[in-house]
Amino acid sequence: MNNFSYTRALDIAGAVSEISTNAAAQFIAGGTNLIDLMKENVSRPDRLIDINHLPLNRIEKTPDGGLRLGALVTNTETAYHPEVEARYPLLSRAILSGASPQLRNMATNGGNLLQRTRCYYFYDTATPCNKRVRGTGCSALEGFNRIHAVLGASDQCIAVHPSDMCIALAALEAVVRVTGKSGERSIPFADFHRLPGDTPDIDTNLRNDEIILSIDLPAKGFADHHAYLKVRDRKSYAFALVSVAAALEMSGDTIADARLALGGVAHKPWRNTDAEELLKGKAAATDQFQAVAERIMRNAIGFEHNSFKIELAKRAIVRALKHAAQMEAR
Ligand SMILES: Cc1cc2nc3c(=O)[nH]c(=O)nc-3n(C[C@H](O)[C@H](O)[C@H](O)COP(=O)(O)OP(=O)(O)OC[C@H]3O[C@@H](n4cnc5c(N)ncnc54)[C@H](O)[C@@H]3O)c2cc1C
Ligand code: SF4
């Protein structure tokens, strides 16, 4: 591990000032991803700015009837918070399907959004990886690519975004509130993470001098009709091969509103709002769900070891929608 200095930020302005004066500095929150990356020599910050003492550790109601999740609230506190359990159970389920209780006790909401891909080659500094060092090549393209993307990939990177929490946040249309040298701004969740394109080393649209303050949930929580389905190699303590967050608003047997977000298939939580439109105003029915699954996966491209994900994702979408519509027991 490289030598680094350490400082504790005492207020948000101080944290922003520290990060914006040193391009090689990084914030540390729970440390569950960053420390691993430092031990593997993938991340090499020369200064760690500990943000754990900033006043970003509360969950509060917002004036518009939504809920503000502080960036430093842990994943455990978020998942078991009474307002989250009652009004956003999709989010609780997604968080609790991830990692382990010990990790969730340390992991923070802000850190969860910025966790890096689990592509094996990204962690292996002996292999080329455009995400680790731009321009070196992508070892996964011709390598073992079983866990990689089938949607939205580029010839520079086929990694997937690893978070479960973010898949639910995409479906709920959360907003990420951040601040930096130019002041505060709000980023719709769909615009927070990026597709790889020619710059796969840049995961998100957060600027280098910015800190995440909170994740704001809109009032609509889809508490009555939701499902988070995570398909993985082991029943616990494993990242998703494919995951689906499904949220429906039902009016009798008719679908009034629908949201679907997929994990494990792309470089960011994947939504296809055109496909979601196919559900609106329709009765909940298996053939309708299958049509939506086909539409979402229509442009999917498999690689040597991961083509199975395309059919898997279609089936997971149908099953998650059935669970959400309560046509099938969870
Ligand atoms: C063995 C293992 C299994 C896991 N399994 C899963 C899983 O199944 N599903 C899943 O979703 N996750 C899983 N995780 C990932 C885990 O959820 C993340 O490591 C965790 O959420 C990161 O949060 P943290 O607070 O520890 O972040 P840190 O490691 O402290 O930081 C991560 C990054 O975020 C930055 N950062 C943190 N907070 C802020 C902020 N407020 N503003 C700006 N930048 C910030 C840091 O600079 C760093 O770059 C697993 C992790 C491990 C180690
Ligand atoms: S898929 Fe992305 S992260 Fe993995 S080796 Fe290729 S460039 Fe690196």
GROMACS .gro file of C-alpha atoms and ligand atoms in nm:
model
  391
    1MET     CA    1   0.000   0.000   0.000
    2ASN     CA    2   0.121   0.352  -0.079
    3ASN     CA    3   0.191   0.606   0.192
    4PHE     CA    4  -0.090   0.854   0.246
    5SER     CA    5  -0.174   1.133   0.488
    6TYR     CA    6  -0.501   1.155   0.678
    7THR     CA    7  -0.724   1.439   0.781
    8ARG     CA    8  -1.065   1.460   0.941
    9ALA     CA    9  -1.306   1.708   0.781
   10LEU     CA   10  -1.483   1.918   1.044
   11ASP     CA   11  -1.742   2.079   0.818
   12ILE     CA   12  -1.869   2.045   0.461
   13ALA     CA   13  -1.694   2.360   0.336
   14GLY     CA   14  -1.366   2.226   0.476
   15ALA     CA   15  -1.419   1.889   0.306
   16VAL     CA   16  -1.483   2.059  -0.031
   17SER     CA   17  -1.182   2.287   0.016
   18GLU     CA   18  -0.955   1.987   0.095
   19ILE     CA   19  -1.071   1.778  -0.203
   20SER     CA   20  -1.053   2.063  -0.451
   21THR     CA   21  -0.692   2.151  -0.368
   22ASN     CA   22  -0.550   1.801  -0.413
   23ALA     CA   23  -0.641   1.589  -0.717
   24ALA     CA   24  -0.488   1.282  -0.551
   25ALA     CA   25  -0.699   1.308  -0.234
   26GLN     CA   26  -1.011   1.098  -0.172
   27PHE     CA   27  -1.294   1.104   0.078
   28ILE     CA   28  -1.332   0.804   0.303
   29ALA     CA   29  -1.667   0.709   0.458
   30GLY     CA   30  -1.723   0.345   0.566
   31GLY     CA   31  -1.407   0.243   0.383
   32THR     CA   32  -1.553  -0.095   0.277
   33ASN     CA   33  -1.469  -0.040  -0.088
   34LEU     CA   34  -1.193   0.220  -0.083
   35ILE     CA   35  -0.965   0.033   0.160
   36ASP     CA   36  -0.991  -0.286  -0.049
   37LEU     CA   37  -0.900  -0.087  -0.360
   38MET     CA   38  -0.601   0.069  -0.181
   39LYS     CA   39  -0.481  -0.269  -0.057
   40GLU     CA   40  -0.496  -0.401  -0.414
   41ASN     CA   41  -0.307  -0.092  -0.539
   42VAL     CA   42  -0.600   0.000  -0.767
   43SER     CA   43  -0.667   0.330  -0.585
   44ARG     CA   44  -0.365   0.526  -0.475
   45PRO     CA   45  -0.482   0.841  -0.291
   46ASP     CA   46  -0.202   1.037  -0.125
   47ARG     CA   47  -0.447   1.189   0.122
   48LEU     CA   48  -0.762   1.053   0.284
   49ILE     CA   49  -1.026   1.300   0.395
   50ASP     CA   50  -1.236   1.133   0.662
   51ILE     CA   51  -1.592   1.265   0.627
   52ASN     CA   52  -1.752   1.055   0.900
   53HIS     CA   53  -1.791   1.351   1.136
   54LEU     CA   54  -1.988   1.568   0.893
   55PRO     CA   55  -2.356   1.635   0.974
   56LEU     CA   56  -2.484   1.409   0.695
   57ASN     CA   57  -2.606   1.124   0.914
   58ARG     CA   58  -2.979   1.190   0.938
   59ILE     CA   59  -3.293   1.070   0.763
   60GLU     CA   60  -3.549   1.349   0.743
   61LYS     CA   61  -3.883   1.417   0.576
   62THR     CA   62  -3.872   1.673   0.293
   63PRO     CA   63  -4.134   1.949   0.249
   64ASP     CA   64  -4.266   1.782  -0.069
   65GLY     CA   65  -4.355   1.466   0.123
   66GLY     CA   66  -4.041   1.273   0.031
   67LEU     CA   67  -3.752   1.149   0.242
   68ARG     CA   68  -3.393   1.275   0.256
   69LEU     CA   69  -3.130   1.006   0.321
   70GLY     CA   70  -2.807   1.159   0.451
   71ALA     CA   71  -2.495   1.048   0.265
   72LEU     CA   72  -2.339   0.919   0.587
   73VAL     CA   73  -2.635   0.719   0.712
   74THR     CA   74  -2.530   0.355   0.701
   75ASN     CA   75  -2.696   0.105   0.472
   76THR     CA   76  -2.826  -0.081   0.782
   77GLU     CA   77  -2.980   0.230   0.937
   78THR     CA   78  -3.140   0.317   0.605
   79ALA     CA   79  -3.285  -0.028   0.539
   80TYR     CA   80  -3.439  -0.057   0.888
   81HIS     CA   81  -3.554   0.304   0.926
   82PRO     CA   82  -3.931   0.295   0.998
   83GLU     CA   83  -4.012   0.549   0.723
   84VAL     CA   84  -3.807   0.357   0.467
   85GLU     CA   85  -3.956   0.022   0.569
   86ALA     CA   86  -4.311   0.157   0.554
   87ARG     CA   87  -4.294   0.387   0.251
   88TYR     CA   88  -4.001   0.257   0.043
   89PRO     CA   89  -3.986  -0.118   0.113
   90LEU     CA   90  -3.834  -0.171  -0.235
   91LEU     CA   91  -3.528   0.019  -0.115
   92SER     CA   92  -3.509  -0.178   0.212
   93ARG     CA   93  -3.523  -0.507   0.024
   94ALA     CA   94  -3.258  -0.405  -0.225
   95ILE     CA   95  -3.016  -0.291   0.046
   96LEU     CA   96  -3.070  -0.603   0.257
   97SER     CA   97  -3.000  -0.827  -0.042
   98GLY     CA   98  -2.648  -0.684  -0.064
   99ALA     CA   99  -2.319  -0.765   0.109
  100SER     CA  100  -2.341  -0.891   0.471
  101PRO     CA  101  -2.478  -0.741   0.795
  102GLN     CA  102  -2.127  -0.642   0.907
  103LEU     CA  103  -2.056  -0.465   0.577
  104ARG     CA  104  -2.394  -0.292   0.574
  105ASN     CA  105  -2.324  -0.163   0.926
  106MET     CA  106  -2.016   0.018   0.792
  107ALA     CA  107  -2.124   0.102   0.435
  108THR     CA  108  -2.274   0.448   0.387
  109ASN     CA  109  -2.533   0.563   0.136
  110GLY     CA  110  -2.289   0.799  -0.039
  111GLY     CA  111  -2.021   0.530  -0.058
  112ASN     CA  112  -2.271   0.280  -0.197
  113LEU     CA  113  -2.338   0.506  -0.497
  114LEU     CA  114  -1.965   0.538  -0.567
  115GLN     CA  115  -1.856   0.178  -0.515
  116ARG     CA  116  -1.653   0.056  -0.811
  117THR     CA  117  -1.708  -0.235  -1.044
  118ARG     CA  118  -1.627  -0.590  -0.941
  119CYS     CA  119  -1.468  -0.678  -1.278
  120TYR     CA  120  -1.184  -0.918  -1.184
  121TYR     CA  121  -0.941  -0.747  -1.423
  122PHE     CA  122  -1.008  -0.407  -1.267
  123TYR     CA  123  -0.875  -0.547  -0.937
  124ASP     CA  124  -0.581  -0.727  -1.098
  125THR     CA  125  -0.309  -0.469  -1.164
  126ALA     CA  126  -0.111  -0.721  -1.369
  127THR     CA  127  -0.373  -0.703  -1.647
  128PRO     CA  128  -0.472  -0.420  -1.887
  129CYS     CA  129  -0.788  -0.234  -1.787
  130ASN     CA  130  -0.919   0.089  -1.938
  131LYS     CA  131  -1.116   0.168  -1.625
  132ARG     CA  132  -0.806   0.147  -1.406
  133VAL     CA  133  -0.570   0.314  -1.657
  134ARG     CA  134  -0.734   0.471  -1.962
  135GLY     CA  135  -0.593   0.353  -2.294
  136THR     CA  136  -0.439   0.025  -2.172
  137GLY     CA  137  -0.709  -0.205  -2.314
  138CYS     CA  138  -0.992  -0.417  -2.178
  139SER     CA  139  -0.895  -0.766  -2.063
  140ALA     CA  140  -1.257  -0.875  -2.024
  141LEU     CA  141  -1.345  -0.843  -2.395
  142GLU     CA  142  -1.149  -1.156  -2.486
  143GLY     CA  143  -1.115  -1.287  -2.131
  144PHE     CA  144  -1.353  -1.445  -1.880
  145ASN     CA  145  -1.658  -1.220  -1.906
  146ARG     CA  146  -1.931  -1.415  -1.726
  147ILE     CA  147  -2.026  -1.129  -1.490
  148HIS     CA  148  -2.008  -0.853  -1.751
  149ALA     CA  149  -2.253  -0.624  -1.930
  150VAL     CA  150  -2.500  -0.715  -2.203
  151LEU     CA  151  -2.648  -0.365  -2.242
  152GLY     CA  152  -2.487  -0.025  -2.299
  153ALA     CA  153  -2.127  -0.152  -2.309
  154SER     CA  154  -1.854  -0.005  -2.532
  155ASP     CA  155  -1.545  -0.149  -2.700
  156GLN     CA  156  -1.350   0.016  -2.417
  157CYS     CA  157  -1.524  -0.145  -2.120
  158ILE     CA  158  -1.794  -0.406  -2.054
  159ALA     CA  159  -1.801  -0.379  -1.674
  160VAL     CA  160  -2.125  -0.367  -1.474
  161HIS     CA  161  -2.227  -0.144  -1.187
  162PRO     CA  162  -2.234  -0.359  -0.872
  163SER     CA  163  -2.479  -0.190  -0.634
  164ASP     CA  164  -2.819  -0.326  -0.529
  165MET     CA  165  -2.928  -0.009  -0.349
  166CYS     CA  166  -2.879   0.195  -0.667
  167ILE     CA  167  -3.113  -0.026  -0.868
  168ALA     CA  168  -3.398   0.052  -0.629
  169LEU     CA  169  -3.301   0.421  -0.623
  170ALA     CA  170  -3.316   0.429  -1.005
  171ALA     CA  171  -3.667   0.282  -1.002
  172LEU     CA  172  -3.778   0.527  -0.732
  173GLU     CA  173  -3.632   0.819  -0.932
  174ALA     CA  174  -3.425   0.947  -0.643
  175VAL     CA  175  -3.225   1.267  -0.671
  176VAL     CA  176  -2.862   1.300  -0.556
  177ARG     CA  177  -2.788   1.628  -0.380
  178VAL     CA  178  -2.422   1.732  -0.400
  179THR     CA  179  -2.207   2.035  -0.330
  180GLY     CA  180  -1.869   2.155  -0.453
  181LYS     CA  181  -1.669   2.466  -0.540
  182SER     CA  182  -1.952   2.593  -0.765
  183GLY     CA  183  -2.218   2.537  -0.502
  184GLU     CA  184  -2.499   2.290  -0.451
  185ARG     CA  185  -2.681   2.103  -0.729
  186SER     CA  186  -2.922   1.812  -0.766
  187ILE     CA  187  -2.857   1.525  -1.005
  188PRO     CA  188  -3.150   1.303  -1.114
  189PHE     CA  189  -3.056   0.944  -1.044
  190ALA     CA  190  -3.071   0.849  -1.413
  191ASP     CA  191  -2.793   1.103  -1.481
  192PHE     CA  192  -2.571   1.019  -1.186
  193HIS     CA  193  -2.395   0.706  -1.323
  194ARG     CA  194  -2.245   0.697  -1.675
  195LEU     CA  195  -2.213   0.449  -1.957
  196PRO     CA  196  -1.849   0.363  -2.036
  197GLY     CA  197  -1.813   0.510  -2.388
  198ASP     CA  198  -1.454   0.622  -2.447
  199THR     CA  199  -1.400   0.721  -2.084
  200PRO     CA  200  -1.472   0.410  -1.876
  201ASP     CA  201  -1.244   0.537  -1.599
  202ILE     CA  202  -1.516   0.791  -1.511
  203ASP     CA  203  -1.803   0.613  -1.338
  204THR     CA  204  -2.031   0.904  -1.252
  205ASN     CA  205  -2.111   1.267  -1.329
  206LEU     CA  206  -2.000   1.377  -0.981
  207ARG     CA  207  -1.725   1.636  -1.026
  208ASN     CA  208  -1.387   1.587  -0.862
  209ASP     CA  209  -1.447   1.869  -0.612
  210GLU     CA  210  -1.796   1.757  -0.512
  211ILE     CA  211  -1.928   1.568  -0.210
  212ILE     CA  212  -2.259   1.384  -0.192
  213LEU     CA  213  -2.483   1.540   0.072
  214SER     CA  214  -2.795   1.328   0.048
  215ILE     CA  215  -3.014   1.107  -0.165
  216ASP     CA  216  -3.366   1.245  -0.185
  217LEU     CA  217  -3.662   1.013  -0.238
  218PRO     CA  218  -3.977   1.155  -0.398
  219ALA     CA  219  -4.306   1.109  -0.215
  220LYS     CA  220  -4.418   0.819  -0.433
  221GLY     CA  221  -4.272   0.501  -0.284
  222PHE     CA  222  -4.467   0.220  -0.458
  223ALA     CA  223  -4.507   0.055  -0.118
  224ASP     CA  224  -4.806  -0.158  -0.220
  225HIS     CA  225  -4.667  -0.313  -0.538
  226HIS     CA  226  -4.295  -0.366  -0.561
  227ALA     CA  227  -4.034  -0.640  -0.592
  228TYR     CA  228  -3.657  -0.664  -0.582
  229LEU     CA  229  -3.538  -0.984  -0.741
  230LYS     CA  230  -3.166  -1.061  -0.725
  231VAL     CA  231  -3.026  -1.361  -0.911
  232ARG     CA  232  -2.677  -1.460  -0.798
  233ASP     CA  233  -2.442  -1.754  -0.770
  234ARG     CA  234  -2.487  -1.790  -0.391
  235LYS     CA  235  -2.793  -1.714  -0.183
  236SER     CA  236  -2.612  -1.447   0.017
  237TYR     CA  237  -2.290  -1.247   0.014
  238ALA     CA  238  -2.270  -1.232  -0.366
  239PHE     CA  239  -2.316  -0.961  -0.624
  240ALA     CA  240  -2.606  -0.980  -0.871
  241LEU     CA  241  -2.574  -1.163  -1.201
  242VAL     CA  242  -2.903  -0.995  -1.281
  243SER     CA  243  -3.131  -0.796  -1.054
  244VAL     CA  244  -3.466  -0.630  -1.115
  245ALA     CA  245  -3.639  -0.355  -0.918
  246ALA     CA  246  -4.005  -0.348  -1.019
  247ALA     CA  247  -4.252  -0.087  -0.893
  248LEU     CA  248  -4.615  -0.073  -0.996
  249GLU     CA  249  -4.908   0.149  -0.911
  250MET     CA  250  -5.229  -0.048  -0.958
  251SER     CA  251  -5.580   0.078  -1.011
  252GLY     CA  252  -5.782  -0.237  -0.961
  253ASP     CA  253  -5.633  -0.484  -1.210
  254THR     CA  254  -5.495  -0.208  -1.431
  255ILE     CA  255  -5.138  -0.078  -1.415
  256ALA     CA  256  -5.150   0.298  -1.362
  257ASP     CA  257  -4.775   0.351  -1.336
  258ALA     CA  258  -4.471   0.129  -1.379
  259ARG     CA  259  -4.098   0.151  -1.319
  260LEU     CA  260  -3.834  -0.112  -1.388
  261ALA     CA  261  -3.460  -0.092  -1.323
  262LEU     CA  262  -3.206  -0.365  -1.390
  263GLY     CA  263  -2.877  -0.440  -1.217
  264GLY     CA  264  -2.591  -0.668  -1.322
  265VAL     CA  265  -2.646  -0.601  -1.693
  266ALA     CA  266  -2.492  -0.259  -1.758
  267HIS     CA  267  -2.237   0.000  -1.645
  268LYS     CA  268  -2.519   0.187  -1.469
  269PRO     CA  269  -2.864   0.097  -1.331
  270TRP     CA  270  -3.054   0.022  -1.651
  271ARG     CA  271  -3.393   0.170  -1.731
  272ASN     CA  272  -3.594   0.171  -2.051
  273THR     CA  273  -3.879   0.416  -2.008
  274ASP     CA  274  -4.027   0.330  -2.351
  275ALA     CA  275  -4.069  -0.028  -2.235
  276GLU     CA  276  -4.226   0.090  -1.909
  277GLU     CA  277  -4.485   0.282  -2.112
  278LEU     CA  278  -4.603  -0.049  -2.260
  279LEU     CA  279  -4.737  -0.144  -1.918
  280LYS     CA  280  -4.934   0.168  -1.841
  281GLY     CA  281  -5.309   0.138  -1.873
  282LYS     CA  282  -5.283  -0.239  -1.929
  283ALA     CA  283  -5.402  -0.527  -1.716
  284ALA     CA  284  -5.133  -0.714  -1.526
  285ALA     CA  285  -5.080  -1.020  -1.745
  286THR     CA  286  -4.789  -1.256  -1.816
  287ASP     CA  287  -4.785  -1.195  -2.194
  288GLN     CA  288  -4.770  -0.818  -2.134
  289PHE     CA  289  -4.476  -0.866  -1.898
  290GLN     CA  290  -4.302  -1.087  -2.153
  291ALA     CA  291  -4.344  -0.820  -2.421
  292VAL     CA  292  -4.182  -0.565  -2.191
  293ALA     CA  293  -3.893  -0.803  -2.113
  294GLU     CA  294  -3.836  -0.860  -2.484
  295ARG     CA  295  -3.837  -0.485  -2.548
  296ILE     CA  296  -3.587  -0.412  -2.270
  297MET     CA  297  -3.345  -0.684  -2.381
  298ARG     CA  298  -3.395  -0.627  -2.755
  299ASN     CA  299  -3.054  -0.464  -2.809
  300ALA     CA  300  -2.863  -0.681  -2.563
  301ILE     CA  301  -2.531  -0.823  -2.683
  302GLY     CA  302  -2.370  -1.118  -2.508
  303PHE     CA  303  -2.000  -1.205  -2.498
  304GLU     CA  304  -1.840  -1.549  -2.485
  305HIS     CA  305  -1.937  -1.636  -2.127
  306ASN     CA  306  -2.231  -1.412  -2.041
  307SER     CA  307  -2.495  -1.459  -2.313
  308PHE     CA  308  -2.701  -1.653  -2.060
  309LYS     CA  309  -2.774  -1.320  -1.890
  310ILE     CA  310  -3.003  -1.213  -2.174
  311GLU     CA  311  -3.258  -1.490  -2.120
  312LEU     CA  312  -3.201  -1.475  -1.744
  313ALA     CA  313  -3.284  -1.104  -1.740
  314LYS     CA  314  -3.602  -1.156  -1.941
  315ARG     CA  315  -3.725  -1.421  -1.700
  316ALA     CA  316  -3.625  -1.212  -1.399
  317ILE     CA  317  -3.820  -0.913  -1.536
  318VAL     CA  318  -4.135  -1.121  -1.582
  319ARG     CA  319  -4.103  -1.277  -1.238
  320ALA     CA  320  -4.037  -0.945  -1.064
  321LEU     CA  321  -4.339  -0.790  -1.234
  322LYS     CA  322  -4.556  -1.083  -1.127
  323HIS     CA  323  -4.436  -1.044  -0.770
  324ALA     CA  324  -4.502  -0.671  -0.780
  325ALA     CA  325  -4.851  -0.723  -0.921
  326GLN     CA  326  -4.899  -0.998  -0.662
  327MET     CA  327  -4.984  -1.255  -0.927
  328GLU     CA  328  -4.727  -1.483  -0.767
  329ALA     CA  329  -4.609  -1.523  -0.405
  330ARG     CA  330  -4.260  -1.385  -0.331
  331LIG     C1  331  -1.722  -0.853   0.033
  331LIG     C2  332  -1.817  -0.744  -0.014
  331LIG     C3  333  -1.941  -0.780  -0.065
  331LIG     C4  334  -2.029  -0.679  -0.108
  331LIG     N1  335  -2.151  -0.715  -0.160
  331LIG     C5  336  -2.235  -0.618  -0.208
  331LIG     C6  337  -2.358  -0.650  -0.268
  331LIG     O1  338  -2.397  -0.767  -0.279
  331LIG     N2  339  -2.437  -0.549  -0.312
  331LIG     C7  340  -2.399  -0.418  -0.301
  331LIG     O2  341  -2.475  -0.330  -0.343
  331LIG     N3  342  -2.281  -0.384  -0.246
  331LIG     C8  343  -2.199  -0.481  -0.200
  331LIG     N4  344  -2.079  -0.446  -0.145
  331LIG     C9  345  -2.032  -0.308  -0.158
  331LIG    C10  346  -2.066  -0.220  -0.042
  331LIG     O3  347  -2.204  -0.196  -0.041
  331LIG    C11  348  -1.985  -0.092  -0.063
  331LIG     O4  349  -1.850  -0.124  -0.040
  331LIG    C12  350  -2.029   0.021   0.028
  331LIG     O5  351  -2.162   0.057   0.002
  331LIG    C13  352  -1.939   0.142   0.010
  331LIG     O6  353  -1.972   0.238   0.109
  331LIG     P1  354  -1.858   0.297   0.205
  331LIG     O7  355  -1.920   0.398   0.291
  331LIG     O8  356  -1.783   0.187   0.276
  331LIG     O9  357  -1.765   0.364   0.095
  331LIG     P2  358  -1.608   0.395   0.098
  331LIG    O10  359  -1.534   0.269   0.071
  331LIG    O11  360  -1.571   0.474   0.217
  331LIG    O12  361  -1.599   0.492  -0.028
  331LIG    C14  362  -1.629   0.447  -0.158
  331LIG    C15  363  -1.606   0.565  -0.253
  331LIG    O13  364  -1.703   0.664  -0.231
  331LIG    C16  365  -1.642   0.790  -0.203
  331LIG     N5  366  -1.733   0.856  -0.110
  331LIG    C17  367  -1.789   0.801   0.001
  331LIG     N6  368  -1.879   0.886   0.054
  331LIG    C18  369  -1.882   0.996  -0.026
  331LIG    C19  370  -1.956   1.118  -0.025
  331LIG     N7  371  -2.049   1.145   0.068
  331LIG     N8  372  -1.933   1.209  -0.123
  331LIG    C20  373  -1.840   1.184  -0.220
  331LIG     N9  374  -1.767   1.071  -0.224
  331LIG    C21  375  -1.788   0.978  -0.128
  331LIG    C22  376  -1.504   0.757  -0.152
  331LIG    O14  377  -1.412   0.860  -0.180
  331LIG    C23  378  -1.472   0.632  -0.234
  331LIG    O15  379  -1.425   0.671  -0.361
  331LIG    C24  380  -1.990  -0.544  -0.099
  331LIG    C25  381  -1.866  -0.509  -0.044
  331LIG    C26  382  -1.778  -0.607  -0.002
  331LIG    C27  383  -1.645  -0.567   0.054
  332SF4     S1  384  -1.454  -0.452  -1.844
  332SF4    FE1  385  -1.392  -0.245  -1.784
  332SF4     S2  386  -1.320  -0.277  -1.575
  332SF4    FE2  387  -1.317  -0.479  -1.674
  332SF4     S3  388  -1.114  -0.504  -1.773
  332SF4    FE3  389  -1.247  -0.412  -1.923
  332SF4     S4  390  -1.207  -0.192  -1.898
  332SF4    FE4  391  -1.140  -0.290  -1.711
   0.00000   0.00000   0.00000
